[in-house]
Short mmCIF file of C-alpha atoms and ligand atoms in Angstrom, two decimals:
data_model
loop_
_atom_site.label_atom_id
_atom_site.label_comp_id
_atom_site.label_asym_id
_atom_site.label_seq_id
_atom_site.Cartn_x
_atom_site.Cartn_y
_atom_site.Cartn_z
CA UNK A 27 31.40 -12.56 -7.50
CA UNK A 28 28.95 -11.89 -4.85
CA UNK A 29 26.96 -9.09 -6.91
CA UNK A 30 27.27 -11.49 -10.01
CA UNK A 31 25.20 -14.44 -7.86
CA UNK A 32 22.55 -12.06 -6.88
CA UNK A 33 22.00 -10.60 -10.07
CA UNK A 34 21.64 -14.45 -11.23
CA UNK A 35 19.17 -14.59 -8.65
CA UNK A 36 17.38 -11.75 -8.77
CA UNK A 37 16.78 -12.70 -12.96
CA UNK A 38 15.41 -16.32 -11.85
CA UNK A 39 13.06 -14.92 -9.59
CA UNK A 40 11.95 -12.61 -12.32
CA UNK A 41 11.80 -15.48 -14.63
CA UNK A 42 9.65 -17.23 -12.25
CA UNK A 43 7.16 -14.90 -12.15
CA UNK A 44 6.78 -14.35 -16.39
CA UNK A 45 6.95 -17.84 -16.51
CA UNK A 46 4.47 -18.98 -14.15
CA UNK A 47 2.03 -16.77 -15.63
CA UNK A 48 0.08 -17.13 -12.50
CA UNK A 49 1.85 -13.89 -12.96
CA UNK A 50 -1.29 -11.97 -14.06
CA UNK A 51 1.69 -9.47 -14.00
CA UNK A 52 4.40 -9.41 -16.36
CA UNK A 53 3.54 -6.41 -19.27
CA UNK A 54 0.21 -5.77 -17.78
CA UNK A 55 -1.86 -2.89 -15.46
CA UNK A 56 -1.92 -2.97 -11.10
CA UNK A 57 -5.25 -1.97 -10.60
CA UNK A 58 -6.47 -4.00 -8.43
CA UNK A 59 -5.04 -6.59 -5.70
CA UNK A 60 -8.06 -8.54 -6.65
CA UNK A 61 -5.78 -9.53 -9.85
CA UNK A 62 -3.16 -11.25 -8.20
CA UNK A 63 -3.04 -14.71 -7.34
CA UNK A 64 -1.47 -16.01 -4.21
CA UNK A 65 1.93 -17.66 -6.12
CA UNK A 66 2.30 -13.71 -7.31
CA UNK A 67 2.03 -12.12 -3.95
CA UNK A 68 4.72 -14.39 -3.38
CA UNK A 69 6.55 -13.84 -6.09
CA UNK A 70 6.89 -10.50 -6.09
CA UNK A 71 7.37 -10.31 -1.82
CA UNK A 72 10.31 -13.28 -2.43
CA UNK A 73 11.76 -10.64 -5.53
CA UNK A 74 11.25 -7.61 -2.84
CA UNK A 75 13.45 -9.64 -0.54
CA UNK A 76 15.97 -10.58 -2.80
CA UNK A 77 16.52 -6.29 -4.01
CA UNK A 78 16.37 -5.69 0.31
CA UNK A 79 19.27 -8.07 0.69
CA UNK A 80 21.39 -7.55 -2.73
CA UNK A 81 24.02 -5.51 -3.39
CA UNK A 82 22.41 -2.27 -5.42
CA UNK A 83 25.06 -3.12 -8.43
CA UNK A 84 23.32 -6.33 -8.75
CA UNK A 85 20.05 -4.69 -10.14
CA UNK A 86 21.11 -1.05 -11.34
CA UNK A 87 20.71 -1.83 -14.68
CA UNK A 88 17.82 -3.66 -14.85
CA UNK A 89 15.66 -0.58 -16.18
CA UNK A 90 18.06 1.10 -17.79
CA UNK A 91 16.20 3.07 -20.92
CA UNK A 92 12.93 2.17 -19.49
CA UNK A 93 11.08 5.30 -18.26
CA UNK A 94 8.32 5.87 -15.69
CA UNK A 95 5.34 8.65 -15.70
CA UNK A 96 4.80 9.35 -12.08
CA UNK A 97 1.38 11.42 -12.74
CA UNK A 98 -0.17 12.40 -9.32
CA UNK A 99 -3.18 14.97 -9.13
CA UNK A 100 -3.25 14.10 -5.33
CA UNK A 101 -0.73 15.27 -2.67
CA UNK A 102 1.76 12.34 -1.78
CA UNK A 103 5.02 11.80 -0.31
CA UNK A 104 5.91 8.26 0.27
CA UNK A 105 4.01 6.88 -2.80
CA UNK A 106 5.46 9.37 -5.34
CA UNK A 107 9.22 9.05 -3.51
CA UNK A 108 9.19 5.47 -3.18
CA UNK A 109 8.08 4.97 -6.80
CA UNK A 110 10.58 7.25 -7.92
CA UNK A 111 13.57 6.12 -6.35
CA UNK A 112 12.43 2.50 -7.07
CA UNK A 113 12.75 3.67 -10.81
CA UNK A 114 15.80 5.29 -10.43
CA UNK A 115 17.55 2.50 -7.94
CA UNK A 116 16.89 0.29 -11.03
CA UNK A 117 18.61 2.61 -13.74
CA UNK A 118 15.63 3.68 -15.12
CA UNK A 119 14.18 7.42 -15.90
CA UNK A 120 10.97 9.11 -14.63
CA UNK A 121 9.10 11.84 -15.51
CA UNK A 122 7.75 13.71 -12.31
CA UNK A 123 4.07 14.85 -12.51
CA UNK A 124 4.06 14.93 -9.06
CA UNK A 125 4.24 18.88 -7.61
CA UNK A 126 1.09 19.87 -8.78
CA UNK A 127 -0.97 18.83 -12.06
CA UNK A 128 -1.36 22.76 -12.13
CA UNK A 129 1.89 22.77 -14.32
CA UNK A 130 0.78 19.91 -16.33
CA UNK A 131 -1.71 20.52 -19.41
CA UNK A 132 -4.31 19.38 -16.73
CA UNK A 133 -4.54 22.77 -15.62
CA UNK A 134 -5.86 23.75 -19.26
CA UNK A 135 -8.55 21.85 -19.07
CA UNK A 136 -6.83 18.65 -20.59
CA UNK A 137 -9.03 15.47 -19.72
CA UNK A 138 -7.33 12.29 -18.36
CA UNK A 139 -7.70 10.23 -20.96
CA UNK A 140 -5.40 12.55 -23.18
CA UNK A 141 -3.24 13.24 -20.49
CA UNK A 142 -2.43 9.29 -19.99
CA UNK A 143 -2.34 8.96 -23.97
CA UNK A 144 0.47 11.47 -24.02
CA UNK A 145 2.49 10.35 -21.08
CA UNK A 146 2.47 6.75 -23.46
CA UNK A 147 4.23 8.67 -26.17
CA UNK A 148 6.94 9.11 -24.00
CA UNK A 149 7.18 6.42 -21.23
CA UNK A 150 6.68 2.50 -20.55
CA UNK A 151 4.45 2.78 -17.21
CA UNK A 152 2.39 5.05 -16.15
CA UNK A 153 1.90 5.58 -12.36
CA UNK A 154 -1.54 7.27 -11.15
CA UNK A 155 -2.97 9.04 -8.31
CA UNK A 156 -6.09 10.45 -9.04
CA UNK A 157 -8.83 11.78 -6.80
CA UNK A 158 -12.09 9.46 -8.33
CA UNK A 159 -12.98 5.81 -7.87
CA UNK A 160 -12.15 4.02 -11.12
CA UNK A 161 -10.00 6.35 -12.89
CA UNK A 162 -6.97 3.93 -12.66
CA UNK A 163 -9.12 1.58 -14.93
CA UNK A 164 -10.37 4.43 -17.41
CA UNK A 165 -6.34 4.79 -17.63
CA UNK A 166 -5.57 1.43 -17.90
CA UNK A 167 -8.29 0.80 -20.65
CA UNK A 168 -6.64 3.90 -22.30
CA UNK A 169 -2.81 3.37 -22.44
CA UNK A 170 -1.30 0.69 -23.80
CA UNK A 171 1.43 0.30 -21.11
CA UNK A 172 0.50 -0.80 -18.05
CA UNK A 173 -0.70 1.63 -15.44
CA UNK A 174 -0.77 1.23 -11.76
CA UNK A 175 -2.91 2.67 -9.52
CA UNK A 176 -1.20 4.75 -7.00
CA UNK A 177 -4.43 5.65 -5.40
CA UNK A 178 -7.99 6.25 -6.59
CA UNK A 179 -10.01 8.11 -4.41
CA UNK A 180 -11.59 6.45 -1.53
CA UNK A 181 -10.89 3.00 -3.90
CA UNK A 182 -7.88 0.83 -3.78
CA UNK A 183 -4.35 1.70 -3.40
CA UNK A 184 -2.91 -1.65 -4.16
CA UNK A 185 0.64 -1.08 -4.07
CA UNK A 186 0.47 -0.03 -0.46
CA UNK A 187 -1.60 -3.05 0.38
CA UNK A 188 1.10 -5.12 -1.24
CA UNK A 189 3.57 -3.76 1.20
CA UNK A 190 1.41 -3.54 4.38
CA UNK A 191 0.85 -7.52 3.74
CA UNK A 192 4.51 -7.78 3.08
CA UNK A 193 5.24 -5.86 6.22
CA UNK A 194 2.69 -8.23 8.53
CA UNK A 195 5.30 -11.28 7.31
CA UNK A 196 7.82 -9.61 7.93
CA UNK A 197 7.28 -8.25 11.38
CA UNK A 198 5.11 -11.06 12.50
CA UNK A 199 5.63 -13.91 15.08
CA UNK A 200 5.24 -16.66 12.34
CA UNK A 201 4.93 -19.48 15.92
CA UNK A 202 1.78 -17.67 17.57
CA UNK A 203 -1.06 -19.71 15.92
CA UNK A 204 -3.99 -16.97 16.48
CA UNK A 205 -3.15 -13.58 15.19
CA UNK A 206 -5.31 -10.67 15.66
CA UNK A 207 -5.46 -7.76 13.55
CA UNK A 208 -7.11 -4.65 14.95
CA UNK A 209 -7.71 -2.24 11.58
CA UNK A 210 -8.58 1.33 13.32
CA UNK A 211 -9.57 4.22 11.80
CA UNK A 212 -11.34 5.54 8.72
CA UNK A 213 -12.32 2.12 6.93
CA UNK A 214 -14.70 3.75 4.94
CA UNK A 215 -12.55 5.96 3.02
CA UNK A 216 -9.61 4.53 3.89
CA UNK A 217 -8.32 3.23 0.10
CA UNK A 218 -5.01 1.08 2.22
CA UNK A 219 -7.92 -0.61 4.21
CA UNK A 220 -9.94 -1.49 1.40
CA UNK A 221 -6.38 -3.18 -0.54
CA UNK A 222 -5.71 -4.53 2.67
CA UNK A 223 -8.58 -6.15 3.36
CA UNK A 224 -9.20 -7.73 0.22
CA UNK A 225 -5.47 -9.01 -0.08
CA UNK A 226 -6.75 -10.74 3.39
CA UNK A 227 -9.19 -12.47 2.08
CA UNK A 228 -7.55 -13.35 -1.38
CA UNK A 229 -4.22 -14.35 0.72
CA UNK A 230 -6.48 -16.94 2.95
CA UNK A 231 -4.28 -15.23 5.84
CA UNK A 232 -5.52 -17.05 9.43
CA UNK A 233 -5.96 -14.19 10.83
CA UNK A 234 -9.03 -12.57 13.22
CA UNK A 235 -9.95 -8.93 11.98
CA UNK A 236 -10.99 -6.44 14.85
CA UNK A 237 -12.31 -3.60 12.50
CA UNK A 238 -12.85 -0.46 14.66
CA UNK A 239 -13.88 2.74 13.25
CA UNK A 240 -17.08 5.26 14.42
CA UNK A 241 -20.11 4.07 13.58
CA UNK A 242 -20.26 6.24 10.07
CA UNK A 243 -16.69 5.48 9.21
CA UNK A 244 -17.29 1.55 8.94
CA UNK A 245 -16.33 -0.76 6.56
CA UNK A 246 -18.35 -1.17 3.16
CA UNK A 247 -20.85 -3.55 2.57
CA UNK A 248 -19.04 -4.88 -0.15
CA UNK A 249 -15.49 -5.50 1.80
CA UNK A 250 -18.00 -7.17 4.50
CA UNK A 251 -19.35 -9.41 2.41
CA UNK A 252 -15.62 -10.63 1.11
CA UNK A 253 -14.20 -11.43 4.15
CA UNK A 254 -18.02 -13.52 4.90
CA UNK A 255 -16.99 -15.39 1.89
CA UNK A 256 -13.78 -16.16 2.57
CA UNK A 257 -14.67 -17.32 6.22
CA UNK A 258 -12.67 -14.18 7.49
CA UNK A 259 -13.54 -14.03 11.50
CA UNK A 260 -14.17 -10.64 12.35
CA UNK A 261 -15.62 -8.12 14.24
CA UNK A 262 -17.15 -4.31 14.07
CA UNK A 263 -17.05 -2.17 17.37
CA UNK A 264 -16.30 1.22 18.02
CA UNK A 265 -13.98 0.24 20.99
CA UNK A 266 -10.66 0.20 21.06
CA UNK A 267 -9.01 -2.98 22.88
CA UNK A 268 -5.59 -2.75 23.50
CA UNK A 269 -4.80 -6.04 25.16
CA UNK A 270 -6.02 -8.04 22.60
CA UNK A 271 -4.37 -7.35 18.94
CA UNK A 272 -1.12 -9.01 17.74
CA UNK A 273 -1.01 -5.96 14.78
CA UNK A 274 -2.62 -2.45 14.33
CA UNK A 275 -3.26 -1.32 11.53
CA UNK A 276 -3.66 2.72 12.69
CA UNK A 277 -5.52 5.30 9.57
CA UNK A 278 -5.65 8.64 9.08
CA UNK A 279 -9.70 9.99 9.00
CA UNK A 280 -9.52 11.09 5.55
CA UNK A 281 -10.37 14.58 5.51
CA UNK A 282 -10.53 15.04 1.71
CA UNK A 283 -13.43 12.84 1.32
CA UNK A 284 -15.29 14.32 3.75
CA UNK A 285 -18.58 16.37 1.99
CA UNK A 286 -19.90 17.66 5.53
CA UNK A 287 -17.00 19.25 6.97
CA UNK A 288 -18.82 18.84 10.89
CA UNK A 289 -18.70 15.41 10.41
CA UNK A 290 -14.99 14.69 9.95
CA UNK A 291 -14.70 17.30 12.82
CA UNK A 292 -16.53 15.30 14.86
CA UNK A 293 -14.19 12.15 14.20
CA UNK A 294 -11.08 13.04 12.87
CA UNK A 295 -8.92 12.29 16.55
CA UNK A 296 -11.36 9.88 18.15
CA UNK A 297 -8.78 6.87 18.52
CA UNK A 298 -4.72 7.97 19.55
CA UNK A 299 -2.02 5.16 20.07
CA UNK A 300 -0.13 6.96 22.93
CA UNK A 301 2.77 6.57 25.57
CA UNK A 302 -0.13 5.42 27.72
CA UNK A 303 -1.68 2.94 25.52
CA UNK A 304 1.67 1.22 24.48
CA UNK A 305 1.60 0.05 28.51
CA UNK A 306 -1.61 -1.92 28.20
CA UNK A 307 -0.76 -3.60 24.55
CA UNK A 308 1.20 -7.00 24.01
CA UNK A 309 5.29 -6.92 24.48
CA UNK A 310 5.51 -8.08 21.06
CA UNK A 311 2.31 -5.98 19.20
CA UNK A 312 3.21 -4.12 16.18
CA UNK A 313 2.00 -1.02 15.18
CA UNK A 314 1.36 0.37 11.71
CA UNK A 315 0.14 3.05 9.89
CA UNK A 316 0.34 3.89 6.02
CA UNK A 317 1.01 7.47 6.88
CA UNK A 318 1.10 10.33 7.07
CA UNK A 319 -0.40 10.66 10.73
CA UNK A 320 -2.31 13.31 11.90
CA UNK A 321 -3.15 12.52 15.18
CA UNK A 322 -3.70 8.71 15.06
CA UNK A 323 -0.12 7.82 17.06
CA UNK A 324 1.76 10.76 18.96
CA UNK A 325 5.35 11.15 18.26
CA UNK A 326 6.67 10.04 21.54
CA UNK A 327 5.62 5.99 20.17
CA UNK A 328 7.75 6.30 17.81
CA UNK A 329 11.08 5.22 19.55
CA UNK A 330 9.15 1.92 21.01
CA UNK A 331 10.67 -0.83 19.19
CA UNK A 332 6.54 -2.37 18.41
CA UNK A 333 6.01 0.83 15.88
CA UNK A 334 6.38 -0.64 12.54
CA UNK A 335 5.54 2.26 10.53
CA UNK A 336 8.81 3.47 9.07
CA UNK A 337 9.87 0.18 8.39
CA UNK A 338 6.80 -0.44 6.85
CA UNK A 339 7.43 2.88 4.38
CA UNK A 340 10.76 1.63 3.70
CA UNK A 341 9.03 -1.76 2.54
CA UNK A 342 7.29 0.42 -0.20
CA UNK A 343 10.51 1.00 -2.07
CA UNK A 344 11.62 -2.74 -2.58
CA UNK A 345 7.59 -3.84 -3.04
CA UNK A 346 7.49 -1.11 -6.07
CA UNK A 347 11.17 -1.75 -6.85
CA UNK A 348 9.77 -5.56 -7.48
CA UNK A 349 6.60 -4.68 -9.15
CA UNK A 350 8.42 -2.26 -11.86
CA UNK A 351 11.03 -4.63 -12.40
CA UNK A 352 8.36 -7.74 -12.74
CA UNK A 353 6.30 -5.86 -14.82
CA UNK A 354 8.81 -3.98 -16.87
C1 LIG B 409 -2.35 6.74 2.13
C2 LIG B 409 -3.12 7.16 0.88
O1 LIG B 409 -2.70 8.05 0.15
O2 LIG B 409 -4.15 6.54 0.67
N1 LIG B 409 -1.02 7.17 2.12
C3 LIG B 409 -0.07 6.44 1.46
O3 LIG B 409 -0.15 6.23 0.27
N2 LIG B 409 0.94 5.96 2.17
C4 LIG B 409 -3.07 6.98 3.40
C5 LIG B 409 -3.58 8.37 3.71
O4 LIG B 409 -3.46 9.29 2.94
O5 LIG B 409 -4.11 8.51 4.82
#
């Protein structure tokens, strides 16, 4: 009886969100968070709840025959696995591009526009991680099933800013009335940030922003000029204050985009969340990091009850669990 109920509910929700059509969502590409309206973030985060809390027979069939391209020409762990078990949790199929494009046709010399119009012959979504800014929209414009971006470049990884924002909510004191969020890291590469960021803004979350980075890793212009627009308070410093944030947001220095190999050397491990620092932060901070860390938080942090950041990967499978079933 009880699976029946949730399965009732879990179709409403779904319902909802076609229905509204402030889903921007159903049938179509996730490219962008800049495409999603606030009712959708909910949406989808009140679906993502609903899969967390339901019995798995409620929804294993609700992708059953659908299939998923998981097409990755990036290294990834928790993207690619949380996609793929979020297809397969649903009873639907994927096909794994994900150990290498240097078995794929790729390889050959294949460009990605034929690569994506294959994977169409042979799937209903196509998920992408590619290397450049923009190639999830030169897919999108391509295929004629939606694509999601799984990552482009130093661009947006939308997805993952879906479920950092989902994981604030959820791990957040919802009485404090000021919360500040300390972003630290690589913000100029840093695709989560960028997601992040603008789901801030687009959100209208009352938050403070303490964006913290070296002086060459800052924030672009262009993210800048968002949160000016959207009366986001916030500061740039290269300090990091521990007293003060409610939430950090730790990043990797991204390594990969790096074309001067002395200058990521000279600020890949300038800011550590350690056993020290944990003393001199709030009782109740939280601590997050997309992952995978390199030296951004050392391991002994992880057993503090404040770090966030495997609950916050586990969030990715019932965010892309609710996006594939919304838009599927
Ligand atoms: C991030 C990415 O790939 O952008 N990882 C992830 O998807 N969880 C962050 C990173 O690689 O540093």
């Amino acid at each position: 009886m009880k699976v029946e109920v949730e399965e009732i509910k879990i179709k409403e929700i779904l319902k909802g969100l076609k229905d509204t059509s402030l889903a921007t969502i159903g049938g179509s590409d996730v490219v962008s968070v800049s495409q999603f309206s606030k009712e959708t973030i909910d949406g989808i985060f009140q679906l993502a709840k609903a899969l967390r809390s339901a019995d798995p027979d409620s929804y294993r069939k609700l992708l059953r025959n659908k299939t998923m391209s998981a097409l990755f020409f990036e290294p990834s762990t928790r993207t690619s696995a949380s996609f793929i078990a979020a297809m397969s949790k649903l009873g639907g199929n994927v096909i794994p591009i994900t150990q290498g494009v240097q078995f794929s046709s790729v390889s050959k010399g294949e460009n990605l526009e034929d690569t994506i119009k294959t994977l169409e012959c042979y799937s209903d979504v196509i998920v992408l991680r590619h290397p450049e800014i923009g190639s999830a929209d030169i897919a999108a414009n391509v295929a004629d099933i939606p694509v999601i971006n799984a990552g482009d470049g130093a661009g947006q990884h939308p997805t993952q800013g879906l479920l950092d924002l989902f994981t604030i909510f959820d791990e957040m004191d919802h009485s404090k009335e000021h919360i500040t969020i300390s972003i630290i890291g690589d913000l100029r590469f840093g695709r989560t940030v960028h997601s992040l960021v603008k789901l801030i803004c687009l959100y209208g979350l009352k938050v403070k922003l303490l964006l913290v980075s070296p002086e060459v890793l800052r924030l672009p212009a262009k993210l800048l000029d968002e949160l000016k627009n959207h009366n986001v308070p916030y500061g740039e410093t290269s300090f990091l204050n521990l007293t003060e944030p409610d939430i950090f947001y730790m990043t990797r220095v991204q390594q990969e985009r790096f074309t001067e190999i002395a200058e990521y050397e000279r600020n890949k491990d300038v800011y550590q969340i350690n056993l020290d620092s944990l003393g001199h932060m709030k009782k109740d901070a939280i601590i997050m990091h997309p992952l995978p860390r390199v030296y951004e938080i050392s391991p002994e942090v992880d057993s503090d009850p404040r770090a966030a950041y495997f609950r916050q990967a586990k969030n990715g499978l019932w965010i892309r669990m609710a996006l594939l079933a919304a838009i599927l």
